[in-house]
């Protein structure tokens, strides 16, 4: 059996992590996190304790959660970190330093590392308060992540998926084309100048949000709560607003041509200068 000290980068490695067995390669253990403890162990600079016949390397750590670390090193898959102690375990094993003054589970630097993978998921992660502006976060899955007060200004979020909590966040001038915000809470968020073409905001809480000059062409806003929202100058051409709540909503100068406004109460909606040519107003209250 080949000694672990002489393994090439593509050679298979057998690991015994606290009694649980794993199989991987030196390349997997060293490439994604070159400054981690695991990368140092398999750099060839150290003599590793291993079984004399099987060559299996023993690491005295919790084997139950190590699969999450290995999946991250293999393909950048982010596990659900809501499980008690899991986030701290991963940070410890990879050598990430967590800011004791922050409740977020990842930093901007961690996110940048994650988005280098082909498929990225931040499901159940607390990312509140992070500055993620100007990053390419296209097709990232934020399902059930908490991103309250998060800065996504000028970020590329094409086809990204958002979960429940995203209130008070900034998406100013962000690319949110074809994004999914179904049932999400975006209360008091700023989306001025953002591209939300064909985005799905059905059933979303958008109260007191700012959509000034935002492009919502063909957006899905069925039964969304837009109470007190500011959509002045927004492009809502061909958008579906069936059953949306528009009490106190500012739609002055907005483009609502060919918009679907069936069963909408417009009595307390500001529509001065709005373009309504071709809009479907069947059953709307004016």
PDB file of C-alpha atoms in Angstrom:
ATOM      1  CA  UNK A   1       0.000   0.000   0.000  1.00  0.00           C
ATOM      2  CA  UNK A   2       1.342   3.428  -0.988  1.00  0.00           C
ATOM      3  CA  UNK A   3       2.417   5.632   1.920  1.00  0.00           C
ATOM      4  CA  UNK A   4       0.324   8.805   2.398  1.00  0.00           C
ATOM      5  CA  UNK A   5       3.536  10.810   2.405  1.00  0.00           C
ATOM      6  CA  UNK A   6       4.226   9.822  -1.233  1.00  0.00           C
ATOM      7  CA  UNK A   7       0.726  10.259  -2.689  1.00  0.00           C
ATOM      8  CA  UNK A   8       0.355  12.184  -5.939  1.00  0.00           C
ATOM      9  CA  UNK A   9      -2.436  14.790  -6.195  1.00  0.00           C
ATOM     10  CA  UNK A  10      -4.764  12.364  -8.005  1.00  0.00           C
ATOM     11  CA  UNK A  11      -4.057   9.370  -5.780  1.00  0.00           C
ATOM     12  CA  UNK A  12      -6.956   8.033  -3.682  1.00  0.00           C
ATOM     13  CA  UNK A  13      -6.741   8.660   0.051  1.00  0.00           C
ATOM     14  CA  UNK A  14      -8.513   6.632   2.709  1.00  0.00           C
ATOM     15  CA  UNK A  15      -9.433   8.543   5.854  1.00  0.00           C
ATOM     16  CA  UNK A  16     -10.527   7.345   9.255  1.00  0.00           C
ATOM     17  CA  UNK A  17     -12.227  10.364  10.862  1.00  0.00           C
ATOM     18  CA  UNK A  18     -13.113   9.466  14.425  1.00  0.00           C
ATOM     19  CA  UNK A  19     -14.040   5.929  13.391  1.00  0.00           C
ATOM     20  CA  UNK A  20     -15.901   6.850  10.185  1.00  0.00           C
ATOM     21  CA  UNK A  21     -14.237   5.962   6.869  1.00  0.00           C
ATOM     22  CA  UNK A  22     -14.002   8.312   3.886  1.00  0.00           C
ATOM     23  CA  UNK A  23     -12.333   8.043   0.471  1.00  0.00           C
ATOM     24  CA  UNK A  24     -11.062  11.097  -1.433  1.00  0.00           C
ATOM     25  CA  UNK A  25      -7.912  12.423  -3.140  1.00  0.00           C
ATOM     26  CA  UNK A  26      -4.995  14.635  -2.131  1.00  0.00           C
ATOM     27  CA  UNK A  27      -6.155  17.159  -4.728  1.00  0.00           C
ATOM     28  CA  UNK A  28      -9.571  17.453  -3.076  1.00  0.00           C
ATOM     29  CA  UNK A  29      -8.029  17.946   0.343  1.00  0.00           C
ATOM     30  CA  UNK A  30      -5.546  20.608  -0.751  1.00  0.00           C
ATOM     31  CA  UNK A  31      -6.852  22.640  -3.715  1.00  0.00           C
ATOM     32  CA  UNK A  32      -9.960  24.515  -2.564  1.00  0.00           C
ATOM     33  CA  UNK A  33      -8.607  25.541   0.867  1.00  0.00           C
ATOM     34  CA  UNK A  34      -4.794  25.613   0.527  1.00  0.00           C
ATOM     35  CA  UNK A  35      -4.354  27.274   3.941  1.00  0.00           C
ATOM     36  CA  UNK A  36      -6.473  24.793   5.866  1.00  0.00           C
ATOM     37  CA  UNK A  37      -5.329  22.175   8.349  1.00  0.00           C
ATOM     38  CA  UNK A  38      -6.186  19.376   5.908  1.00  0.00           C
ATOM     39  CA  UNK A  39      -4.173  20.967   3.100  1.00  0.00           C
ATOM     40  CA  UNK A  40      -1.174  21.253   5.414  1.00  0.00           C
ATOM     41  CA  UNK A  41      -1.504  17.625   6.496  1.00  0.00           C
ATOM     42  CA  UNK A  42      -1.443  16.327   2.903  1.00  0.00           C
ATOM     43  CA  UNK A  43       1.061  18.814   1.505  1.00  0.00           C
ATOM     44  CA  UNK A  44       3.841  16.224   1.725  1.00  0.00           C
ATOM     45  CA  UNK A  45       5.655  18.210   4.392  1.00  0.00           C
ATOM     46  CA  UNK A  46       4.424  16.093   7.296  1.00  0.00           C
ATOM     47  CA  UNK A  47       4.564  12.461   8.353  1.00  0.00           C
ATOM     48  CA  UNK A  48       1.011  11.230   8.824  1.00  0.00           C
ATOM     49  CA  UNK A  49      -0.174   8.488  11.183  1.00  0.00           C
ATOM     50  CA  UNK A  50      -1.594   5.703   9.033  1.00  0.00           C
ATOM     51  CA  UNK A  51      -2.531   2.044   9.228  1.00  0.00           C
ATOM     52  CA  UNK A  52       0.477  -0.147   8.294  1.00  0.00           C
ATOM     53  CA  UNK A  53      -1.488  -2.396   5.910  1.00  0.00           C
ATOM     54  CA  UNK A  54      -4.427  -0.353   4.607  1.00  0.00           C
ATOM     55  CA  UNK A  55      -2.640   2.997   4.535  1.00  0.00           C
ATOM     56  CA  UNK A  56      -5.711   4.624   6.058  1.00  0.00           C
ATOM     57  CA  UNK A  57      -4.929   7.992   7.662  1.00  0.00           C
ATOM     58  CA  UNK A  58      -6.429   8.499  11.103  1.00  0.00           C
ATOM     59  CA  UNK A  59      -7.710  11.944  12.139  1.00  0.00           C
ATOM     60  CA  UNK A  60      -9.012  12.310  15.667  1.00  0.00           C
ATOM     61  CA  UNK A  61     -12.056  14.453  14.891  1.00  0.00           C
ATOM     62  CA  UNK A  62     -15.855  14.100  14.778  1.00  0.00           C
ATOM     63  CA  UNK A  63     -16.606  11.863  11.794  1.00  0.00           C
ATOM     64  CA  UNK A  64     -20.350  12.588  11.747  1.00  0.00           C
ATOM     65  CA  UNK A  65     -20.039  16.099  10.259  1.00  0.00           C
ATOM     66  CA  UNK A  66     -16.878  15.583   8.217  1.00  0.00           C
ATOM     67  CA  UNK A  67     -18.940  14.705   5.127  1.00  0.00           C
ATOM     68  CA  UNK A  68     -20.031  18.378   4.982  1.00  0.00           C
ATOM     69  CA  UNK A  69     -16.411  19.503   4.961  1.00  0.00           C
ATOM     70  CA  UNK A  70     -15.569  16.964   2.263  1.00  0.00           C
ATOM     71  CA  UNK A  71     -18.541  17.999   0.106  1.00  0.00           C
ATOM     72  CA  UNK A  72     -17.437  21.622   0.371  1.00  0.00           C
ATOM     73  CA  UNK A  73     -13.878  20.720  -0.641  1.00  0.00           C
ATOM     74  CA  UNK A  74     -15.150  18.628  -3.563  1.00  0.00           C
ATOM     75  CA  UNK A  75     -17.696  20.922  -5.205  1.00  0.00           C
ATOM     76  CA  UNK A  76     -18.443  23.909  -2.998  1.00  0.00           C
ATOM     77  CA  UNK A  77     -21.763  22.516  -1.754  1.00  0.00           C
ATOM     78  CA  UNK A  78     -23.034  24.523   1.217  1.00  0.00           C
ATOM     79  CA  UNK A  79     -24.857  22.443   3.859  1.00  0.00           C
ATOM     80  CA  UNK A  80     -27.784  23.650   5.927  1.00  0.00           C
ATOM     81  CA  UNK A  81     -25.997  25.321   8.821  1.00  0.00           C
ATOM     82  CA  UNK A  82     -28.974  25.617  11.139  1.00  0.00           C
ATOM     83  CA  UNK A  83     -27.983  22.340  12.781  1.00  0.00           C
ATOM     84  CA  UNK A  84     -26.533  23.151  16.187  1.00  0.00           C
ATOM     85  CA  UNK A  85     -22.760  23.418  16.159  1.00  0.00           C
ATOM     86  CA  UNK A  86     -22.332  22.574  12.473  1.00  0.00           C
ATOM     87  CA  UNK A  87     -21.254  26.044  11.329  1.00  0.00           C
ATOM     88  CA  UNK A  88     -18.622  26.298  14.061  1.00  0.00           C
ATOM     89  CA  UNK A  89     -17.401  22.783  13.253  1.00  0.00           C
ATOM     90  CA  UNK A  90     -16.859  23.584   9.571  1.00  0.00           C
ATOM     91  CA  UNK A  91     -15.160  26.879  10.377  1.00  0.00           C
ATOM     92  CA  UNK A  92     -12.840  25.111  12.824  1.00  0.00           C
ATOM     93  CA  UNK A  93     -11.906  22.296  10.441  1.00  0.00           C
ATOM     94  CA  UNK A  94     -11.177  24.643   7.537  1.00  0.00           C
ATOM     95  CA  UNK A  95      -9.429  27.216   9.673  1.00  0.00           C
ATOM     96  CA  UNK A  96     -11.987  29.975   9.049  1.00  0.00           C
ATOM     97  CA  UNK A  97     -12.017  32.655  11.723  1.00  0.00           C
ATOM     98  CA  UNK A  98     -15.444  33.771  12.835  1.00  0.00           C
ATOM     99  CA  UNK A  99     -16.061  37.307  14.062  1.00  0.00           C
ATOM    100  CA  UNK A 100     -17.319  36.980  17.628  1.00  0.00           C
ATOM    101  CA  UNK A 101     -19.217  40.262  17.289  1.00  0.00           C
ATOM    102  CA  UNK A 102     -21.291  39.037  14.340  1.00  0.00           C
ATOM    103  CA  UNK A 103     -24.182  36.598  14.220  1.00  0.00           C
ATOM    104  CA  UNK A 104     -23.660  35.824  10.539  1.00  0.00           C
ATOM    105  CA  UNK A 105     -22.279  32.398   9.675  1.00  0.00           C
ATOM    106  CA  UNK A 106     -20.245  33.528   6.650  1.00  0.00           C
ATOM    107  CA  UNK A 107     -18.191  36.568   5.685  1.00  0.00           C
ATOM    108  CA  UNK A 108     -17.935  38.321   2.313  1.00  0.00           C
ATOM    109  CA  UNK A 109     -14.628  36.493   1.767  1.00  0.00           C
ATOM    110  CA  UNK A 110     -16.317  33.138   2.454  1.00  0.00           C
ATOM    111  CA  UNK A 111     -19.087  33.944  -0.028  1.00  0.00           C
ATOM    112  CA  UNK A 112     -16.551  34.855  -2.716  1.00  0.00           C
ATOM    113  CA  UNK A 113     -14.913  31.463  -2.206  1.00  0.00           C
ATOM    114  CA  UNK A 114     -18.283  29.724  -2.433  1.00  0.00           C
ATOM    115  CA  UNK A 115     -19.427  31.337  -5.682  1.00  0.00           C
ATOM    116  CA  UNK A 116     -16.420  29.951  -7.520  1.00  0.00           C
ATOM    117  CA  UNK A 117     -18.231  26.602  -7.542  1.00  0.00           C
ATOM    118  CA  UNK A 118     -20.656  25.688 -10.325  1.00  0.00           C
ATOM    119  CA  UNK A 119     -23.611  25.126  -8.017  1.00  0.00           C
ATOM    120  CA  UNK A 120     -23.944  27.260  -4.900  1.00  0.00           C
ATOM    121  CA  UNK A 121     -26.577  26.971  -2.190  1.00  0.00           C
ATOM    122  CA  UNK A 122     -26.857  29.050   0.976  1.00  0.00           C
ATOM    123  CA  UNK A 123     -29.873  27.290   2.422  1.00  0.00           C
ATOM    124  CA  UNK A 124     -30.655  28.171   6.033  1.00  0.00           C
ATOM    125  CA  UNK A 125     -27.548  30.365   6.392  1.00  0.00           C
ATOM    126  CA  UNK A 126     -27.646  33.630   8.347  1.00  0.00           C
ATOM    127  CA  UNK A 127     -26.113  36.246   6.039  1.00  0.00           C
ATOM    128  CA  UNK A 128     -27.667  39.309   7.638  1.00  0.00           C
ATOM    129  CA  UNK A 129     -25.716  42.544   7.390  1.00  0.00           C
ATOM    130  CA  UNK A 130     -23.166  41.290   4.833  1.00  0.00           C
ATOM    131  CA  UNK A 131     -21.845  43.520   2.049  1.00  0.00           C
ATOM    132  CA  UNK A 132     -22.325  41.422  -1.099  1.00  0.00           C
ATOM    133  CA  UNK A 133     -22.415  44.357  -3.487  1.00  0.00           C
ATOM    134  CA  UNK A 134     -21.036  44.001  -7.031  1.00  0.00           C
ATOM    135  CA  UNK A 135     -20.589  40.211  -6.726  1.00  0.00           C
ATOM    136  CA  UNK A 136     -21.615  37.722  -9.402  1.00  0.00           C
ATOM    137  CA  UNK A 137     -24.258  35.710  -7.540  1.00  0.00           C
ATOM    138  CA  UNK A 138     -26.158  34.510 -10.592  1.00  0.00           C
ATOM    139  CA  UNK A 139     -28.255  31.368 -10.053  1.00  0.00           C
ATOM    140  CA  UNK A 140     -27.273  31.165  -6.375  1.00  0.00           C
ATOM    141  CA  UNK A 141     -29.848  29.491  -4.121  1.00  0.00           C
ATOM    142  CA  UNK A 142     -30.549  31.602  -1.014  1.00  0.00           C
ATOM    143  CA  UNK A 143     -33.620  29.542  -0.071  1.00  0.00           C
ATOM    144  CA  UNK A 144     -34.511  29.969   3.603  1.00  0.00           C
ATOM    145  CA  UNK A 145     -31.377  32.062   4.184  1.00  0.00           C
ATOM    146  CA  UNK A 146     -31.716  35.096   6.424  1.00  0.00           C
ATOM    147  CA  UNK A 147     -30.413  38.137   4.510  1.00  0.00           C
ATOM    148  CA  UNK A 148     -31.878  40.970   6.544  1.00  0.00           C
ATOM    149  CA  UNK A 149     -30.043  44.307   6.075  1.00  0.00           C
ATOM    150  CA  UNK A 150     -27.813  42.726   3.419  1.00  0.00           C
ATOM    151  CA  UNK A 151     -26.251  44.863   0.682  1.00  0.00           C
ATOM    152  CA  UNK A 152     -26.698  43.427  -2.839  1.00  0.00           C
ATOM    153  CA  UNK A 153     -26.252  46.751  -4.650  1.00  0.00           C
ATOM    154  CA  UNK A 154     -25.047  46.350  -8.262  1.00  0.00           C
ATOM    155  CA  UNK A 155     -24.760  42.572  -7.778  1.00  0.00           C
ATOM    156  CA  UNK A 156     -25.554  40.104 -10.557  1.00  0.00           C
ATOM    157  CA  UNK A 157     -28.370  37.952  -9.142  1.00  0.00           C
ATOM    158  CA  UNK A 158     -29.746  36.600 -12.403  1.00  0.00           C
ATOM    159  CA  UNK A 159     -32.069  33.646 -11.680  1.00  0.00           C
ATOM    160  CA  UNK A 160     -31.126  33.625  -7.984  1.00  0.00           C
ATOM    161  CA  UNK A 161     -33.604  32.124  -5.522  1.00  0.00           C
ATOM    162  CA  UNK A 162     -34.530  33.894  -2.310  1.00  0.00           C
ATOM    163  CA  UNK A 163     -36.339  32.477   0.691  1.00  0.00           C
ATOM    164  CA  UNK A 164     -38.330  33.875   3.573  1.00  0.00           C
ATOM    165  CA  UNK A 165     -36.394  36.762   5.179  1.00  0.00           C
ATOM    166  CA  UNK A 166     -34.819  39.548   3.106  1.00  0.00           C
ATOM    167  CA  UNK A 167     -36.210  42.675   4.738  1.00  0.00           C
ATOM    168  CA  UNK A 168     -34.440  46.047   4.854  1.00  0.00           C
ATOM    169  CA  UNK A 169     -31.896  44.913   2.258  1.00  0.00           C
ATOM    170  CA  UNK A 170     -30.489  46.940  -0.634  1.00  0.00           C
ATOM    171  CA  UNK A 171     -30.787  45.684  -4.216  1.00  0.00           C
ATOM    172  CA  UNK A 172     -30.132  49.069  -5.775  1.00  0.00           C
ATOM    173  CA  UNK A 173     -29.173  48.729  -9.471  1.00  0.00           C
ATOM    174  CA  UNK A 174     -28.845  44.950  -9.087  1.00  0.00           C
ATOM    175  CA  UNK A 175     -29.565  42.483 -11.882  1.00  0.00           C
ATOM    176  CA  UNK A 176     -32.494  40.434 -10.538  1.00  0.00           C
ATOM    177  CA  UNK A 177     -33.816  39.258 -13.868  1.00  0.00           C
ATOM    178  CA  UNK A 178     -35.884  36.061 -13.534  1.00  0.00           C
ATOM    179  CA  UNK A 179     -35.206  35.915  -9.797  1.00  0.00           C
ATOM    180  CA  UNK A 180     -37.520  34.015  -7.475  1.00  0.00           C
ATOM    181  CA  UNK A 181     -38.933  35.811  -4.415  1.00  0.00           C
ATOM    182  CA  UNK A 182     -42.105  33.743  -3.932  1.00  0.00           C
ATOM    183  CA  UNK A 183     -43.529  34.510  -0.476  1.00  0.00           C
ATOM    184  CA  UNK A 184     -40.372  36.357   0.563  1.00  0.00           C
ATOM    185  CA  UNK A 185     -40.374  39.206   3.073  1.00  0.00           C
ATOM    186  CA  UNK A 186     -38.708  42.195   1.402  1.00  0.00           C
ATOM    187  CA  UNK A 187     -40.326  44.793   3.630  1.00  0.00           C
ATOM    188  CA  UNK A 188     -38.630  48.224   3.458  1.00  0.00           C
ATOM    189  CA  UNK A 189     -35.984  46.999   1.019  1.00  0.00           C
ATOM    190  CA  UNK A 190     -34.521  49.295  -1.646  1.00  0.00           C
ATOM    191  CA  UNK A 191     -34.704  48.076  -5.247  1.00  0.00           C
ATOM    192  CA  UNK A 192     -34.297  51.390  -7.075  1.00  0.00           C
ATOM    193  CA  UNK A 193     -33.026  50.984 -10.636  1.00  0.00           C
ATOM    194  CA  UNK A 194     -32.892  47.196 -10.367  1.00  0.00           C
ATOM    195  CA  UNK A 195     -33.640  44.865 -13.273  1.00  0.00           C
ATOM    196  CA  UNK A 196     -36.515  42.629 -12.183  1.00  0.00           C
ATOM    197  CA  UNK A 197     -37.711  41.602 -15.625  1.00  0.00           C
ATOM    198  CA  UNK A 198     -39.755  38.394 -15.447  1.00  0.00           C
ATOM    199  CA  UNK A 199     -38.958  38.054 -11.726  1.00  0.00           C
ATOM    200  CA  UNK A 200     -41.396  36.068  -9.589  1.00  0.00           C
ATOM    201  CA  UNK A 201     -42.562  38.041  -6.529  1.00  0.00           C
ATOM    202  CA  UNK A 202     -45.871  36.260  -6.082  1.00  0.00           C
ATOM    203  CA  UNK A 203     -47.247  36.510  -2.521  1.00  0.00           C
ATOM    204  CA  UNK A 204     -44.162  38.523  -1.477  1.00  0.00           C
ATOM    205  CA  UNK A 205     -44.331  41.133   1.278  1.00  0.00           C
ATOM    206  CA  UNK A 206     -43.169  44.347  -0.420  1.00  0.00           C
ATOM    207  CA  UNK A 207     -44.619  46.879   1.997  1.00  0.00           C
ATOM    208  CA  UNK A 208     -42.834  50.233   1.998  1.00  0.00           C
ATOM    209  CA  UNK A 209     -40.282  48.975  -0.532  1.00  0.00           C
ATOM    210  CA  UNK A 210     -38.697  51.424  -2.966  1.00  0.00           C
ATOM    211  CA  UNK A 211     -38.854  50.503  -6.670  1.00  0.00           C
ATOM    212  CA  UNK A 212     -38.067  53.930  -8.144  1.00  0.00           C
ATOM    213  CA  UNK A 213     -37.434  53.544 -11.895  1.00  0.00           C
ATOM    214  CA  UNK A 214     -37.140  49.772 -11.436  1.00  0.00           C
ATOM    215  CA  UNK A 215     -37.671  47.531 -14.464  1.00  0.00           C
ATOM    216  CA  UNK A 216     -40.484  45.096 -13.594  1.00  0.00           C
ATOM    217  CA  UNK A 217     -41.461  44.250 -17.155  1.00  0.00           C
ATOM    218  CA  UNK A 218     -43.452  40.974 -17.200  1.00  0.00           C
ATOM    219  CA  UNK A 219     -42.840  40.488 -13.457  1.00  0.00           C
ATOM    220  CA  UNK A 220     -45.134  38.163 -11.483  1.00  0.00           C
ATOM    221  CA  UNK A 221     -46.692  40.144  -8.618  1.00  0.00           C
ATOM    222  CA  UNK A 222     -49.916  38.206  -8.052  1.00  0.00           C
ATOM    223  CA  UNK A 223     -51.327  38.813  -4.543  1.00  0.00           C
ATOM    224  CA  UNK A 224     -48.106  40.605  -3.537  1.00  0.00           C
ATOM    225  CA  UNK A 225     -48.431  43.145  -0.728  1.00  0.00           C
ATOM    226  CA  UNK A 226     -47.237  46.509  -2.111  1.00  0.00           C
ATOM    227  CA  UNK A 227     -48.871  48.627   0.586  1.00  0.00           C
ATOM    228  CA  UNK A 228     -47.017  51.938   0.908  1.00  0.00           C
ATOM    229  CA  UNK A 229     -44.442  50.930  -1.724  1.00  0.00           C
ATOM    230  CA  UNK A 230     -42.884  53.558  -4.011  1.00  0.00           C
ATOM    231  CA  UNK A 231     -42.903  52.546  -7.694  1.00  0.00           C
ATOM    232  CA  UNK A 232     -42.587  56.016  -9.147  1.00  0.00           C
ATOM    233  CA  UNK A 233     -41.408  55.814 -12.763  1.00  0.00           C
ATOM    234  CA  UNK A 234     -41.184  52.002 -12.613  1.00  0.00           C
ATOM    235  CA  UNK A 235     -41.664  49.903 -15.723  1.00  0.00           C
ATOM    236  CA  UNK A 236     -44.522  47.462 -15.047  1.00  0.00           C
ATOM    237  CA  UNK A 237     -45.429  46.799 -18.656  1.00  0.00           C
ATOM    238  CA  UNK A 238     -47.120  43.389 -19.009  1.00  0.00           C
ATOM    239  CA  UNK A 239     -46.611  42.714 -15.285  1.00  0.00           C
ATOM    240  CA  UNK A 240     -49.163  40.519 -13.505  1.00  0.00           C
ATOM    241  CA  UNK A 241     -50.605  42.317 -10.465  1.00  0.00           C
ATOM    242  CA  UNK A 242     -53.791  40.315 -10.085  1.00  0.00           C
ATOM    243  CA  UNK A 243     -55.023  40.566  -6.499  1.00  0.00           C
ATOM    244  CA  UNK A 244     -52.029  42.660  -5.384  1.00  0.00           C
ATOM    245  CA  UNK A 245     -52.508  45.027  -2.439  1.00  0.00           C
ATOM    246  CA  UNK A 246     -51.846  48.587  -3.640  1.00  0.00           C
ATOM    247  CA  UNK A 247     -53.150  50.680  -0.758  1.00  0.00           C
ATOM    248  CA  UNK A 248     -51.067  53.848  -0.519  1.00  0.00           C
ATOM    249  CA  UNK A 249     -48.799  52.634  -3.333  1.00  0.00           C
ATOM    250  CA  UNK A 250     -47.085  55.330  -5.409  1.00  0.00           C
ATOM    251  CA  UNK A 251     -47.375  54.493  -9.114  1.00  0.00           C
ATOM    252  CA  UNK A 252     -46.939  58.036 -10.399  1.00  0.00           C
ATOM    253  CA  UNK A 253     -45.368  58.071 -13.846  1.00  0.00           C
ATOM    254  CA  UNK A 254     -45.204  54.278 -13.898  1.00  0.00           C
ATOM    255  CA  UNK A 255     -45.596  52.325 -17.123  1.00  0.00           C
ATOM    256  CA  UNK A 256     -48.572  49.975 -16.623  1.00  0.00           C
ATOM    257  CA  UNK A 257     -49.315  49.353 -20.270  1.00  0.00           C
ATOM    258  CA  UNK A 258     -50.704  45.863 -20.862  1.00  0.00           C
ATOM    259  CA  UNK A 259     -50.382  45.162 -17.133  1.00  0.00           C
ATOM    260  CA  UNK A 260     -52.774  42.647 -15.565  1.00  0.00           C
ATOM    261  CA  UNK A 261     -54.665  44.531 -12.835  1.00  0.00           C
ATOM    262  CA  UNK A 262     -57.754  42.383 -12.406  1.00  0.00           C
ATOM    263  CA  UNK A 263     -59.433  42.443  -8.990  1.00  0.00           C
ATOM    264  CA  UNK A 264     -57.086  45.180  -7.729  1.00  0.00           C
ATOM    265  CA  UNK A 265     -58.284  47.959  -5.413  1.00  0.00           C
ATOM    266  CA  UNK A 266     -56.873  51.199  -6.848  1.00  0.00           C
ATOM    267  CA  UNK A 267     -58.859  53.645  -4.720  1.00  0.00           C
ATOM    268  CA  UNK A 268     -55.893  54.641  -2.556  1.00  0.00           C
ATOM    269  CA  UNK A 269     -53.250  54.208  -5.235  1.00  0.00           C
ATOM    270  CA  UNK A 270     -51.403  57.225  -6.661  1.00  0.00           C
ATOM    271  CA  UNK A 271     -51.645  56.936 -10.453  1.00  0.00           C
ATOM    272  CA  UNK A 272     -50.874  60.483 -11.608  1.00  0.00           C
ATOM    273  CA  UNK A 273     -49.075  60.322 -14.944  1.00  0.00           C
ATOM    274  CA  UNK A 274     -49.199  56.517 -15.057  1.00  0.00           C
ATOM    275  CA  UNK A 275     -49.589  54.876 -18.471  1.00  0.00           C
ATOM    276  CA  UNK A 276     -52.489  52.402 -18.466  1.00  0.00           C
ATOM    277  CA  UNK A 277     -52.916  51.773 -22.179  1.00  0.00           C
ATOM    278  CA  UNK A 278     -54.005  48.210 -22.834  1.00  0.00           C
ATOM    279  CA  UNK A 279     -54.040  47.306 -19.115  1.00  0.00           C
ATOM    280  CA  UNK A 280     -56.535  44.635 -17.985  1.00  0.00           C
ATOM    281  CA  UNK A 281     -58.642  46.361 -15.322  1.00  0.00           C
ATOM    282  CA  UNK A 282     -61.551  43.906 -15.254  1.00  0.00           C
ATOM    283  CA  UNK A 283     -62.967  43.799 -11.730  1.00  0.00           C
ATOM    284  CA  UNK A 284     -60.565  46.497 -10.491  1.00  0.00           C
ATOM    285  CA  UNK A 285     -61.970  49.033  -8.023  1.00  0.00           C
ATOM    286  CA  UNK A 286     -61.174  52.654  -8.972  1.00  0.00           C
TER     287      UNK A 286
END
